[in-house]
Coordinates of N, CA, C and O in Angstrom, one line a residue:
M114 N 61.9 -58.2 5.6 CA 61.3 -58.3 4.3 C 60.1 -58.4 4.5 O 59.4 -57.8 3.1
K115 N 59.5 -59.3 5.0 CA 57.9 -59.4 5.4 C 57.3 -57.8 5.5 O 56.3 -57.6 4.9
R116 N 57.7 -56.9 6.1 CA 57.3 -55.6 6.6 C 57.3 -54.8 5.5 O 56.2 -54.2 5.3
I117 N 58.3 -55.1 4.5 CA 58.4 -54.2 3.2 C 57.1 -54.6 2.3 O 56.5 -53.9 1.6
Q118 N 57.0 -55.8 2.4 CA 55.8 -56.6 1.6 C 54.3 -56.0 2.1 O 54.0 -55.4 1.2
L119 N 54.6 -56.0 2.9 CA 52.9 -55.4 3.9 C 53.2 -53.9 3.7 O 52.0 -53.7 3.2
L120 N 53.9 -53.3 3.7 CA 54.0 -52.0 3.3 C 53.8 -51.7 1.9 O 52.8 -50.8 1.5
L121 N 54.4 -52.3 1.0 CA 53.9 -52.4 -0.6 C 52.7 -52.3 -0.7 O 52.3 -52.2 -1.5
F122 N 52.3 -53.5 -0.3 CA 50.8 -54.0 -0.3 C 49.9 -53.2 0.2 O 48.8 -52.2 -0.6
F123 N 50.0 -52.7 1.1 CA 49.5 -51.6 1.7 C 49.1 -50.0 0.9 O 47.9 -49.5 0.7
V124 N 50.3 -49.5 0.5 CA 50.5 -48.6 -0.4 C 49.7 -48.9 -1.6 O 49.0 -47.6 -2.1
F125 N 49.9 -50.0 -2.1 CA 49.3 -50.4 -3.6 C 47.9 -50.5 -3.3 O 47.0 -49.9 -4.4
G126 N 47.3 -51.0 -2.1 CA 45.9 -50.6 -1.9 C 45.4 -49.7 -2.0 O 44.1 -49.2 -2.6
I127 N 45.7 -48.7 -1.3 CA 45.6 -47.2 -1.1 C 45.1 -46.6 -2.6 O 44.3 -46.1 -2.8
G128 N 46.3 -46.9 -3.6 CA 46.3 -46.2 -4.7 C 45.1 -47.2 -5.4 O 44.8 -46.1 -6.1
V129 N 45.2 -48.0 -5.5 CA 44.1 -48.7 -6.4 C 42.7 -48.6 -6.0 O 41.7 -47.9 -6.7
T130 N 42.5 -48.1 -4.8 CA 41.2 -48.0 -4.5 C 40.7 -46.4 -4.1 O 39.6 -45.7 -4.1
A131 N 42.0 -45.5 -4.1 CA 42.0 -43.9 -4.7 C 41.4 -43.8 -6.0 O 41.4 -42.7 -6.3
C132 N 42.0 -44.9 -6.8 CA 41.5 -44.5 -8.5 C 40.5 -44.5 -8.7 O 39.9 -45.4 -8.4
S133 N 40.1 -43.8 -10.1 CA 38.6 -44.0 -10.4 C 38.7 -44.9 -11.8 O 39.8 -44.3 -12.6
S134 N 38.1 -45.6 -11.9 CA 38.3 -46.1 -13.6 C 37.0 -45.1 -14.3 O 37.0 -45.8 -15.6
K135 N 36.5 -44.2 -14.0 CA 35.5 -43.6 -14.7 C 36.2 -42.4 -15.7 O 37.2 -41.5 -15.2
D136 N 36.2 -42.4 -16.9 CA 36.8 -41.2 -17.7 C 36.6 -40.2 -17.4 O 37.3 -39.0 -17.7
S137 N 35.1 -39.9 -17.1 CA 34.6 -38.4 -16.6 C 35.6 -37.7 -15.4 O 35.4 -36.8 -15.3
D138 N 36.1 -38.8 -14.7 CA 36.5 -38.5 -13.4 C 38.0 -37.9 -13.7 O 38.8 -36.8 -13.2
F139 N 38.5 -38.8 -14.4 CA 39.9 -38.4 -14.9 C 40.1 -37.1 -16.0 O 40.8 -36.0 -15.6
Y140 N 38.9 -37.0 -16.9 CA 38.7 -35.7 -18.0 C 38.2 -34.8 -17.5 O 38.1 -33.6 -18.3
N141 N 37.2 -34.8 -16.1 CA 36.7 -33.7 -15.9 C 35.6 -33.2 -16.8 O 35.7 -31.8 -17.1
E142 N 34.8 -34.1 -17.6 CA 34.1 -33.6 -18.6 C 33.0 -34.6 -18.4 O 33.0 -36.0 -18.0
I143 N 31.7 -34.2 -19.0 CA 30.3 -34.9 -19.6 C 30.1 -34.6 -20.9 O 30.3 -33.7 -21.4
A144 N 29.1 -35.6 -21.0 CA 28.5 -35.2 -22.3 C 26.8 -35.4 -22.1 O 26.6 -36.6 -21.3
I145 N 26.2 -34.9 -22.9 CA 24.7 -34.9 -23.1 C 24.0 -34.8 -24.3 O 25.1 -34.5 -25.0
T146 N 22.6 -35.4 -24.6 CA 22.3 -35.1 -25.8 C 21.0 -34.4 -25.7 O 20.2 -34.5 -25.2
V147 N 21.1 -33.6 -26.9 CA 20.0 -32.4 -27.2 C 19.9 -31.9 -28.3 O 20.7 -31.8 -29.1
P148 N 18.7 -32.6 -28.8 CA 18.5 -32.2 -30.6 C 18.2 -31.1 -30.7 O 18.1 -30.2 -30.6
E149 N 18.8 -31.0 -32.4 CA 18.6 -29.7 -33.3 C 18.9 -28.4 -32.6 O 18.7 -27.1 -32.8
I150 N 20.4 -28.4 -31.7 CA 20.8 -27.1 -31.3 C 21.9 -26.4 -32.5 O 21.2 -25.3 -32.4
V151 N 22.2 -27.1 -33.4 CA 22.5 -26.5 -34.4 C 21.8 -26.5 -35.9 O 21.3 -27.4 -35.9
T152 N 21.4 -25.8 -36.5 CA 20.6 -26.0 -37.5 C 21.3 -25.1 -39.1 O 21.7 -24.1 -39.1
L153 N 21.0 -25.7 -40.1 CA 20.9 -25.0 -41.4 C 20.0 -24.5 -42.0 O 18.7 -25.2 -42.2
E154 N 19.7 -23.3 -42.2 CA 18.8 -22.7 -43.1 C 18.6 -23.1 -44.5 O 19.1 -22.2 -45.2
N155 N 18.2 -24.1 -45.0 CA 18.7 -24.6 -46.2 C 17.5 -24.1 -47.0 O 16.5 -24.1 -46.2
Q156 N 17.7 -24.3 -48.4 CA 16.6 -24.1 -49.0 C 16.8 -25.2 -50.5 O 18.0 -25.7 -50.6
N157 N 15.9 -25.4 -51.2 CA 16.3 -26.4 -52.4 C 17.3 -26.1 -53.4 O 18.0 -27.0 -53.8
S158 N 17.5 -24.6 -53.8 CA 18.4 -24.4 -54.5 C 19.2 -23.1 -54.3 O 18.4 -22.3 -53.8
Y159 N 20.1 -23.0 -54.9 CA 20.8 -21.8 -54.4 C 21.6 -21.2 -55.9 O 21.4 -21.9 -56.8
Q160 N 21.6 -19.9 -56.1 CA 22.3 -19.2 -57.2 C 23.4 -18.5 -56.4 O 23.8 -18.2 -55.1
I161 N 24.5 -18.2 -57.2 CA 25.2 -17.2 -56.8 C 25.2 -16.2 -56.3 O 24.0 -15.2 -56.6
N162 N 25.5 -16.0 -55.1 CA 25.3 -14.9 -54.4 C 24.6 -14.8 -52.9 O 24.1 -14.4 -52.3
D163 N 23.8 -16.1 -52.9 CA 23.4 -16.7 -51.8 C 23.9 -17.0 -50.7 O 25.0 -17.4 -50.7
T164 N 23.2 -17.6 -49.7 CA 24.0 -17.5 -48.4 C 23.5 -18.6 -47.8 O 22.3 -18.9 -47.5
V165 N 24.3 -19.5 -47.1 CA 23.6 -20.8 -46.8 C 24.1 -20.1 -45.3 O 25.3 -20.4 -44.6
W166 N 22.9 -19.9 -44.1 CA 23.6 -20.0 -42.8 C 23.6 -21.0 -41.9 O 22.4 -22.0 -41.9
I167 N 24.4 -20.9 -40.9 CA 24.1 -21.7 -39.6 C 24.1 -21.5 -38.6 O 24.8 -20.1 -38.4
Q168 N 23.1 -22.2 -37.6 CA 22.9 -21.1 -36.3 C 22.6 -22.3 -35.1 O 22.9 -23.2 -35.7
S169 N 23.4 -21.6 -34.2 CA 23.3 -22.4 -32.8 C 23.1 -21.5 -31.7 O 24.0 -20.8 -31.5
N170 N 21.6 -21.1 -31.8 CA 21.2 -20.3 -30.5 C 20.6 -21.7 -30.0 O 19.4 -22.4 -29.9
F171 N 20.8 -21.8 -28.6 CA 20.5 -22.0 -27.2 C 20.4 -21.6 -25.9 O 21.2 -21.0 -25.4
S172 N 19.4 -22.0 -24.8 CA 19.5 -21.5 -23.5 C 20.6 -22.0 -23.1 O 21.2 -23.2 -22.7
R173 N 21.2 -21.4 -21.6 CA 21.6 -21.9 -20.6 C 21.2 -23.3 -20.1 O 22.3 -23.9 -19.2
Y174 N 20.0 -23.2 -19.8 CA 19.0 -23.9 -19.3 C 18.7 -25.2 -20.6 O 17.6 -25.2 -21.3
L175 N 19.0 -26.4 -20.5 CA 18.9 -27.6 -21.3 C 18.1 -28.9 -20.6 O 18.2 -28.9 -19.3
Q176 N 17.6 -29.5 -21.1 CA 16.4 -30.4 -20.9 C 17.2 -31.8 -21.2 O 18.0 -32.3 -22.1
E177 N 17.7 -32.4 -20.4 CA 18.5 -34.0 -20.4 C 17.1 -35.0 -20.7 O 16.4 -34.8 -19.9
S178 N 17.8 -36.2 -21.0 CA 17.0 -36.8 -21.2 C 17.0 -37.4 -19.9 O 17.8 -37.7 -19.0
N179 N 15.7 -38.1 -19.2 CA 15.3 -38.8 -17.8 C 15.9 -38.0 -16.9 O 16.0 -38.6 -15.6
Q180 N 15.5 -36.6 -17.0 CA 15.7 -35.8 -16.0 C 14.6 -34.8 -16.0 O 14.3 -34.5 -17.1
T181 N 14.1 -34.7 -14.9 CA 13.1 -33.5 -14.4 C 13.5 -32.0 -14.2 O 13.0 -31.2 -14.9
K182 N 14.9 -31.9 -13.7 CA 15.2 -30.7 -13.5 C 16.2 -29.8 -15.0 O 17.0 -31.0 -15.5
L183 N 16.1 -28.9 -15.1 CA 17.0 -28.7 -16.3 C 18.2 -28.3 -15.9 O 18.8 -28.2 -15.0
L184 N 19.4 -28.6 -17.0 CA 20.8 -28.4 -16.5 C 21.2 -26.9 -17.1 O 20.9 -26.5 -18.3
D185 N 21.9 -26.5 -16.2 CA 22.4 -25.3 -16.2 C 23.6 -25.2 -16.7 O 24.6 -25.2 -16.0
V186 N 23.9 -25.3 -18.1 CA 25.1 -25.3 -18.5 C 26.1 -24.2 -18.2 O 27.5 -24.4 -18.1
Y187 N 25.6 -23.6 -18.1 CA 26.6 -22.0 -17.8 C 27.1 -21.8 -16.7 O 28.2 -21.8 -16.1
A188 N 26.2 -22.5 -15.4 CA 26.8 -22.5 -14.4 C 27.8 -23.8 -13.9 O 28.9 -23.7 -13.2
T189 N 27.4 -24.9 -14.7 CA 27.9 -26.1 -14.7 C 29.3 -26.3 -15.0 O 30.4 -26.8 -14.5
T190 N 29.4 -25.1 -16.0 CA 31.0 -25.4 -16.7 C 31.7 -24.0 -16.0 O 32.9 -23.7 -16.6
G191 N 31.2 -23.9 -15.0 CA 31.9 -22.5 -14.4 C 32.1 -21.0 -15.2 O 33.1 -20.6 -15.6
E192 N 30.7 -21.1 -15.7 CA 30.7 -19.9 -16.5 C 31.4 -19.6 -18.0 O 32.2 -18.7 -18.4
A193 N 31.2 -21.2 -18.5 CA 31.8 -20.9 -20.0 C 31.6 -20.0 -20.5 O 30.2 -19.7 -20.9
S194 N 32.3 -19.1 -21.5 CA 31.9 -18.0 -22.5 C 31.7 -18.5 -23.8 O 30.7 -17.7 -24.8
G195 N 31.2 -19.5 -24.1 CA 30.9 -20.3 -25.4 C 31.0 -21.8 -25.1 O 31.6 -22.4 -24.8
F196 N 30.7 -22.0 -26.5 CA 30.4 -23.6 -27.0 C 31.1 -23.8 -28.6 O 30.6 -22.9 -29.4
I197 N 31.9 -24.7 -28.9 CA 32.9 -24.8 -30.2 C 32.4 -26.2 -31.3 O 31.9 -26.9 -30.5
F198 N 32.3 -25.7 -31.9 CA 31.8 -26.9 -33.2 C 32.4 -26.8 -34.2 O 33.0 -25.4 -35.0
P199 N 32.9 -27.9 -34.9 CA 33.8 -28.0 -36.4 C 32.4 -28.0 -37.2 O 31.3 -28.2 -37.4
F200 N 33.2 -27.1 -38.7 CA 32.2 -27.6 -39.5 C 33.6 -27.5 -40.4 O 34.2 -26.4 -41.0
F201 N 32.8 -28.2 -41.8 CA 34.0 -28.3 -43.2 C 33.0 -27.7 -44.3 O 32.2 -28.1 -44.3
I202 N 33.5 -27.4 -45.2 CA 32.7 -27.2 -46.4 C 33.7 -27.9 -47.7 O 35.2 -27.3 -47.9
E203 N 33.1 -28.4 -48.4 CA 34.0 -28.8 -49.7 C 33.1 -28.9 -51.0 O 31.9 -28.6 -51.0
K204 N 34.0 -28.7 -52.2 CA 33.6 -28.2 -53.4 C 34.0 -29.5 -54.1 O 35.1 -30.1 -54.2
K205 N 32.9 -30.1 -55.1 CA 33.8 -31.1 -55.8 C 34.3 -30.6 -57.0 O 34.0 -29.7 -57.8
Q206 N 35.5 -31.3 -57.6 CA 36.4 -31.1 -58.5 C 35.7 -31.6 -59.5 O 35.4 -32.7 -59.9
T207 N 36.6 -31.3 -60.7 CA 36.1 -32.0 -62.3 C 36.4 -33.7 -62.0 O 35.8 -34.1 -62.4
N208 N 37.6 -33.9 -61.5 CA 38.1 -35.6 -61.6 C 37.2 -36.3 -60.4 O 37.4 -37.1 -60.3
G209 N 36.3 -35.7 -59.7 CA 35.1 -36.0 -59.1 C 35.5 -36.0 -57.2 O 35.0 -36.5 -56.4
D210 N 37.4 -35.6 -57.1 CA 37.3 -35.4 -55.7 C 36.7 -34.2 -54.8 O 36.6 -33.3 -55.7
W211 N 36.9 -34.5 -53.8 CA 36.1 -33.5 -52.9 C 37.2 -32.7 -52.0 O 38.1 -33.1 -51.4
T212 N 37.5 -31.1 -52.0 CA 38.5 -30.7 -51.4 C 38.0 -29.4 -50.7 O 36.9 -28.5 -51.1
F213 N 38.9 -29.4 -49.5 CA 38.3 -28.3 -48.7 C 38.0 -26.8 -49.7 O 39.1 -26.3 -50.6
Y214 N 37.0 -26.5 -49.2 CA 36.4 -24.9 -50.0 C 37.1 -23.5 -48.9 O 36.3 -23.4 -48.1
A215 N 37.9 -23.2 -49.4 CA 38.3 -21.9 -48.6 C 37.3 -20.9 -48.6 O 37.1 -20.2 -50.3
L216 N 37.0 -19.8 -47.8 CA 36.0 -19.1 -48.0 C 36.3 -17.7 -47.6 O 35.9 -16.6 -48.5
G217 N 37.2 -17.6 -46.9 CA 37.9 -16.1 -46.6 C 36.9 -14.8 -46.3 O 36.3 -15.2 -45.6
T218 N 36.8 -13.9 -47.0 CA 35.6 -13.0 -46.9 C 34.2 -13.5 -46.9 O 33.5 -12.5 -46.9
N219 N 33.9 -14.6 -47.6 CA 32.9 -15.1 -48.1 C 32.2 -15.7 -46.5 O 31.1 -16.6 -46.9
L220 N 32.9 -16.0 -45.7 CA 32.1 -16.2 -44.2 C 31.7 -14.8 -43.4 O 32.5 -14.1 -43.2
I221 N 30.4 -15.2 -43.4 CA 30.0 -13.8 -42.6 C 29.4 -14.3 -41.0 O 28.7 -15.1 -41.0
E222 N 29.9 -13.5 -40.8 CA 29.9 -13.5 -39.0 C 28.8 -12.6 -38.5 O 28.8 -11.2 -38.5
K223 N 27.7 -13.2 -38.1 CA 26.4 -12.0 -37.6 C 26.2 -12.3 -35.8 O 26.5 -11.0 -35.3
K224 N 26.7 -13.6 -35.5 CA 26.6 -13.9 -34.1 C 27.6 -15.0 -33.4 O 27.7 -15.4 -34.3
G225 N 28.1 -14.8 -32.5 CA 29.3 -15.7 -32.6 C 30.4 -15.4 -33.3 O 30.6 -14.5 -33.6
I226 N 31.5 -16.3 -33.0 CA 32.7 -16.2 -33.4 C 32.8 -17.4 -35.0 O 32.3 -18.6 -34.5
S227 N 33.5 -17.0 -35.7 CA 33.8 -18.1 -37.0 C 35.2 -18.1 -37.6 O 35.5 -16.8 -37.6
Q228 N 35.9 -19.2 -37.1 CA 37.4 -19.0 -37.5 C 37.8 -20.1 -38.5 O 37.5 -21.2 -38.2
E229 N 39.1 -19.6 -39.8 CA 39.0 -21.0 -40.3 C 40.6 -21.5 -39.6 O 41.5 -20.5 -39.4
Y230 N 40.7 -22.9 -40.0 CA 42.2 -23.4 -39.4 C 42.7 -24.4 -40.4 O 41.6 -25.6 -40.3
S231 N 43.4 -24.1 -41.1 CA 44.0 -25.0 -42.1 C 43.0 -26.1 -42.7 O 43.0 -27.5 -42.3
G232 N 42.1 -26.0 -43.1 CA 41.2 -26.9 -43.8 C 39.8 -27.2 -43.0 O 38.9 -28.1 -43.5
Y233 N 39.3 -26.4 -42.2 CA 38.0 -26.6 -41.6 C 38.0 -25.0 -41.0 O 38.7 -24.6 -40.7
Y234 N 36.5 -25.2 -40.4 CA 36.1 -23.8 -39.2 C 35.8 -24.5 -38.2 O 35.3 -25.5 -37.9
V235 N 35.8 -23.4 -37.5 CA 35.3 -23.3 -35.9 C 34.4 -22.4 -35.5 O 34.4 -20.9 -36.1
G236 N 32.9 -22.9 -35.2 CA 32.3 -21.9 -34.8 C 32.0 -22.0 -33.1 O 31.9 -22.5 -32.7
T237 N 31.8 -20.7 -32.7 CA 31.7 -20.6 -31.7 C 30.2 -19.7 -31.0 O 30.3 -18.4 -31.3
S238 N 29.6 -20.9 -30.3 CA 28.1 -20.1 -29.8 C 28.6 -19.4 -28.4 O 29.1 -19.8 -27.6
V239 N 28.5 -17.8 -28.8 CA 29.0 -16.8 -27.2 C 27.8 -17.2 -26.6 O 26.8 -16.5 -26.8
Y240 N 28.2 -16.6 -25.4 CA 27.1 -16.8 -24.3 C 26.7 -15.2 -24.0 O 27.5 -14.2 -24.0
N241 N 25.2 -14.9 -24.2 CA 24.6 -13.8 -24.1 C 23.8 -13.5 -22.9 O 22.8 -14.2 -22.4
N242 N 24.8 -13.1 -22.0 CA 24.0 -12.7 -20.6 C 22.8 -12.1 -20.6 O 21.8 -12.8 -19.3
A243 N 22.7 -10.9 -21.1 CA 20.9 -10.4 -21.2 C 20.2 -11.5 -21.4 O 18.8 -11.6 -20.9
G244 N 20.4 -12.2 -22.6 CA 19.4 -13.3 -23.0 C 19.6 -14.6 -22.2 O 18.9 -15.7 -22.6
E245 N 20.7 -15.1 -21.4 CA 20.5 -16.2 -20.8 C 20.9 -17.3 -21.8 O 20.3 -18.4 -21.6
K246 N 21.7 -17.1 -23.3 CA 21.8 -17.7 -24.1 C 22.6 -18.0 -24.8 O 23.7 -17.0 -24.8
Y247 N 23.2 -19.2 -25.6 CA 24.6 -18.9 -26.0 C 23.9 -19.0 -27.6 O 23.0 -19.4 -28.0
E248 N 24.5 -17.7 -28.3 CA 24.2 -17.5 -29.9 C 25.4 -17.6 -30.8 O 26.5 -17.2 -30.6
F249 N 24.8 -18.2 -31.8 CA 26.1 -18.2 -33.2 C 24.9 -18.2 -34.4 O 23.9 -18.7 -34.9
R250 N 25.6 -17.5 -35.0 CA 24.5 -17.1 -36.4 C 25.7 -16.7 -37.7 O 26.6 -15.6 -37.6
S251 N 26.2 -17.5 -38.8 CA 27.2 -17.4 -39.3 C 26.7 -17.8 -40.8 O 26.1 -18.6 -40.9
G252 N 27.2 -17.2 -41.6 CA 26.5 -17.5 -43.4 C 27.9 -17.7 -43.9 O 29.1 -17.2 -43.8
I253 N 27.9 -18.4 -45.3 CA 28.6 -18.7 -46.3 C 28.0 -18.2 -47.7 O 27.1 -18.6 -48.2
K254 N 28.4 -17.5 -48.1 CA 28.1 -16.5 -49.1 C 28.8 -17.4 -50.5 O 30.0 -17.9 -50.4
L255 N 27.8 -18.0 -51.5 CA 28.5 -18.6 -52.7 C 28.6 -17.8 -53.6 O 27.8 -17.2 -54.0
T256 N 29.6 -17.6 -53.7 CA 30.3 -17.1 -55.1 C 30.8 -17.7 -56.2 O 31.1 -17.3 -57.1
E257 N 30.3 -18.9 -56.3 CA 31.0 -19.6 -57.5 C 29.9 -21.1 -57.7 O 29.3 -21.5 -56.5
A258 N 29.7 -21.3 -59.0 CA 28.7 -22.2 -59.4 C 29.5 -23.4 -58.9 O 30.9 -23.5 -59.3
G259 N 28.5 -24.4 -58.7 CA 29.4 -26.1 -58.6 C 28.5 -26.6 -57.4 O 27.6 -26.2 -56.9
E260 N 29.1 -27.9 -57.2 CA 28.7 -28.9 -56.3 C 29.0 -29.0 -55.0 O 30.5 -28.8 -54.8
Y261 N 28.5 -28.8 -53.9 CA 29.2 -28.4 -52.8 C 28.8 -29.4 -51.3 O 27.4 -30.0 -51.9
R262 N 29.3 -29.4 -50.4 CA 28.7 -30.3 -49.4 C 29.6 -29.8 -47.9 O 30.2 -29.3 -48.1
L263 N 28.4 -29.9 -46.9 CA 28.8 -29.0 -45.8 C 29.2 -30.1 -44.5 O 27.9 -30.9 -44.6
N264 N 29.5 -30.2 -43.9 CA 29.8 -31.6 -42.3 C 30.1 -30.7 -41.2 O 30.8 -30.3 -41.1
F265 N 29.7 -31.7 -40.3 CA 30.2 -31.0 -39.1 C 31.3 -32.2 -38.1 O 31.4 -32.6 -37.2
G266 N 32.2 -32.8 -39.2 CA 32.9 -33.3 -38.7 C 32.9 -34.7 -38.7 O 31.9 -35.7 -38.9
Y267 N 33.6 -35.7 -37.6 CA 33.2 -37.3 -37.6 C 31.9 -37.3 -36.9 O 31.4 -38.3 -37.6
E268 N 31.3 -36.6 -36.1 CA 30.3 -36.5 -35.5 C 28.6 -36.6 -36.7 O 28.1 -37.3 -36.9
S269 N 29.2 -35.8 -37.3 CA 28.4 -35.8 -38.6 C 28.4 -36.9 -39.3 O 27.1 -37.3 -39.6
I270 N 29.4 -37.4 -39.9 CA 29.6 -38.7 -40.8 C 29.0 -39.9 -40.1 O 28.4 -40.5 -40.8
A271 N 29.5 -40.2 -38.9 CA 29.0 -41.2 -38.4 C 27.2 -41.1 -38.0 O 27.1 -41.9 -37.5
N272 N 27.3 -39.9 -37.3 CA 25.9 -39.9 -36.6 C 24.5 -39.0 -36.9 O 23.8 -38.8 -36.2
R273 N 24.9 -38.4 -37.9 CA 24.3 -37.1 -38.9 C 24.0 -36.0 -37.0 O 23.0 -35.8 -37.1
S274 N 25.1 -35.7 -36.8 CA 25.3 -35.1 -35.4 C 26.2 -34.3 -35.5 O 27.3 -34.1 -36.2
V275 N 26.3 -33.3 -34.4 CA 27.4 -32.3 -34.3 C 27.7 -32.3 -32.7 O 26.6 -32.8 -31.8
T276 N 28.4 -32.1 -32.5 CA 29.2 -31.7 -30.9 C 29.4 -30.6 -30.5 O 30.6 -30.2 -31.5
L277 N 29.1 -29.9 -29.3 CA 29.9 -28.6 -28.9 C 30.5 -28.8 -27.7 O 29.9 -29.4 -27.0
R278 N 31.5 -28.2 -27.5 CA 32.2 -28.2 -26.5 C 32.1 -27.1 -25.9 O 32.7 -26.3 -26.4
S279 N 32.0 -27.4 -24.7 CA 32.4 -25.8 -24.0 C 33.9 -25.4 -24.0 O 34.9 -26.1 -23.6
T280 N 33.7 -24.1 -23.5 CA 35.0 -23.3 -23.4 C 35.7 -23.0 -22.3 O 36.0 -22.1 -21.9
S281 N 35.5 -24.1 -21.3 CA 35.7 -24.1 -19.7 C 36.8 -24.0 -19.5 O 37.9 -24.2 -20.3
T282 N 37.4 -23.3 -18.7 CA 38.6 -22.9 -17.9 C 39.4 -23.9 -17.3 O 38.3 -25.1 -17.0
A283 N 41.1 -24.1 -17.1 CA 41.2 -25.3 -16.4 C 40.4 -25.6 -15.0 O 40.1 -24.6 -14.3
K284 N 39.9 -26.5 -14.8 CA 39.7 -27.4 -13.5 C 38.3 -27.3 -13.7 O 37.7 -27.5 -12.7
Q285 N 37.6 -26.6 -14.3 CA 35.9 -26.5 -14.5 C 35.4 -27.7 -15.5 O 36.2 -28.3 -16.3
L286 N 34.4 -28.2 -15.0 CA 33.8 -29.2 -16.0 C 33.6 -29.1 -17.7 O 32.8 -27.3 -17.6
F287 N 34.0 -29.8 -18.3 CA 33.4 -29.4 -19.6 C 32.8 -30.4 -19.8 O 32.3 -31.1 -19.3
I288 N 31.4 -29.9 -21.1 CA 30.4 -30.5 -21.3 C 30.2 -30.3 -22.9 O 30.8 -29.7 -23.8
N289 N 30.3 -31.7 -23.4 CA 30.1 -32.0 -24.7 C 28.4 -32.0 -25.0 O 27.7 -32.9 -24.5
I290 N 28.1 -31.2 -26.2 CA 26.7 -31.7 -26.3 C 26.7 -32.1 -27.7 O 27.0 -31.2 -28.6
R291 N 25.9 -33.3 -27.7 CA 25.8 -34.1 -29.0 C 24.5 -33.6 -29.5 O 23.4 -34.0 -28.7
S292 N 24.5 -32.9 -30.8 CA 23.4 -32.7 -31.3 C 22.6 -33.1 -32.8 O 23.7 -33.0 -33.4
S293 N 21.3 -33.7 -32.4 CA 21.4 -34.1 -34.2 C 21.1 -32.9 -35.3 O 20.9 -31.8 -34.3
V294 N 21.3 -33.0 -36.4 CA 21.3 -31.9 -37.5 C 20.2 -32.8 -38.5 O 20.7 -33.1 -39.2
S295 N 19.0 -32.2 -38.6 CA 17.8 -32.9 -39.4 C 18.2 -32.5 -41.1 O 18.1 -33.3 -41.6
A296 N 18.9 -31.5 -41.0 CA 19.2 -31.0 -42.5 C 20.6 -32.2 -43.4 O 20.5 -32.3 -44.4
L297 N 21.2 -32.7 -42.5 CA 22.2 -33.8 -43.0 C 21.5 -35.1 -43.9 O 20.8 -35.4 -43.0
N298 N 22.1 -35.3 -44.8 CA 21.7 -36.6 -45.6 C 22.0 -37.9 -44.5 O 23.0 -37.8 -43.4
S299 N 21.8 -39.2 -44.9 CA 22.1 -40.3 -44.4 C 23.6 -40.2 -44.2 O 24.1 -41.2 -43.5
S300 N 24.3 -40.2 -45.2 CA 26.0 -39.7 -45.2 C 26.6 -38.9 -44.1 O 27.9 -38.6 -44.3
G301 N 25.7 -38.0 -43.7 CA 26.3 -36.9 -42.6 C 26.6 -35.8 -43.2 O 27.1 -35.1 -42.7
Y302 N 26.1 -35.7 -44.6 CA 26.5 -34.3 -45.4 C 25.3 -33.4 -45.6 O 24.3 -34.1 -45.8
Y303 N 25.4 -32.2 -45.8 CA 24.5 -31.3 -46.5 C 25.0 -30.9 -47.6 O 25.4 -29.9 -47.9
P304 N 24.5 -31.6 -48.7 CA 25.1 -31.6 -50.0 C 24.2 -30.1 -50.7 O 22.9 -30.2 -50.7
F305 N 24.6 -29.5 -51.6 CA 23.9 -28.5 -52.4 C 24.7 -28.2 -53.5 O 25.8 -28.6 -53.9
I306 N 24.0 -27.7 -54.4 CA 24.6 -27.1 -55.8 C 24.1 -25.6 -56.1 O 23.0 -25.1 -55.6
V307 N 25.2 -24.9 -56.8 CA 25.0 -23.2 -56.8 C 25.0 -23.4 -58.4 O 26.0 -23.9 -58.9
N308 N 24.0 -22.8 -58.9 CA 23.7 -22.6 -60.3 C 24.4 -21.3 -60.7 O 24.3 -20.1 -59.8

């Protein structure tokens, strides 16, 4: 019996020392902070048929805080083809409620990819090999008068920022880039009115 107890203790001991308590080891991902990777080309007022532009253009080489060497996010992620981020646009209804505003053909895609998924959008900054950078530029054509607000999900509302996640393949490192967005108000929204 003592031999079984020692064997179990030995096996358990190896298991405990081989395990990591760091989430990054388990999930194979890291997070960095880089300001103003996503920007809104905002203006004071909008008219019907104006466009709100969202951009996310950044080099594969990013400066991390407290580091002297630039981080090559393309190589680090196993050559991730893009970085994705959510965005939402809502319109204020006559009863004061905010509801998802479907854009349909009013979502203009210039660079990168924009897709709608049941109540939110996903933008993808796509890697451009020639320029060695990730590129995204999409516009929201404003076809109806009203009060609107745009945000980038939980990060936007909680921290006035957006998180971009690499589209790494399985067994490659995922990078989450947390980036401030100066166009957002203190509640994490970009509110605007279309006249």
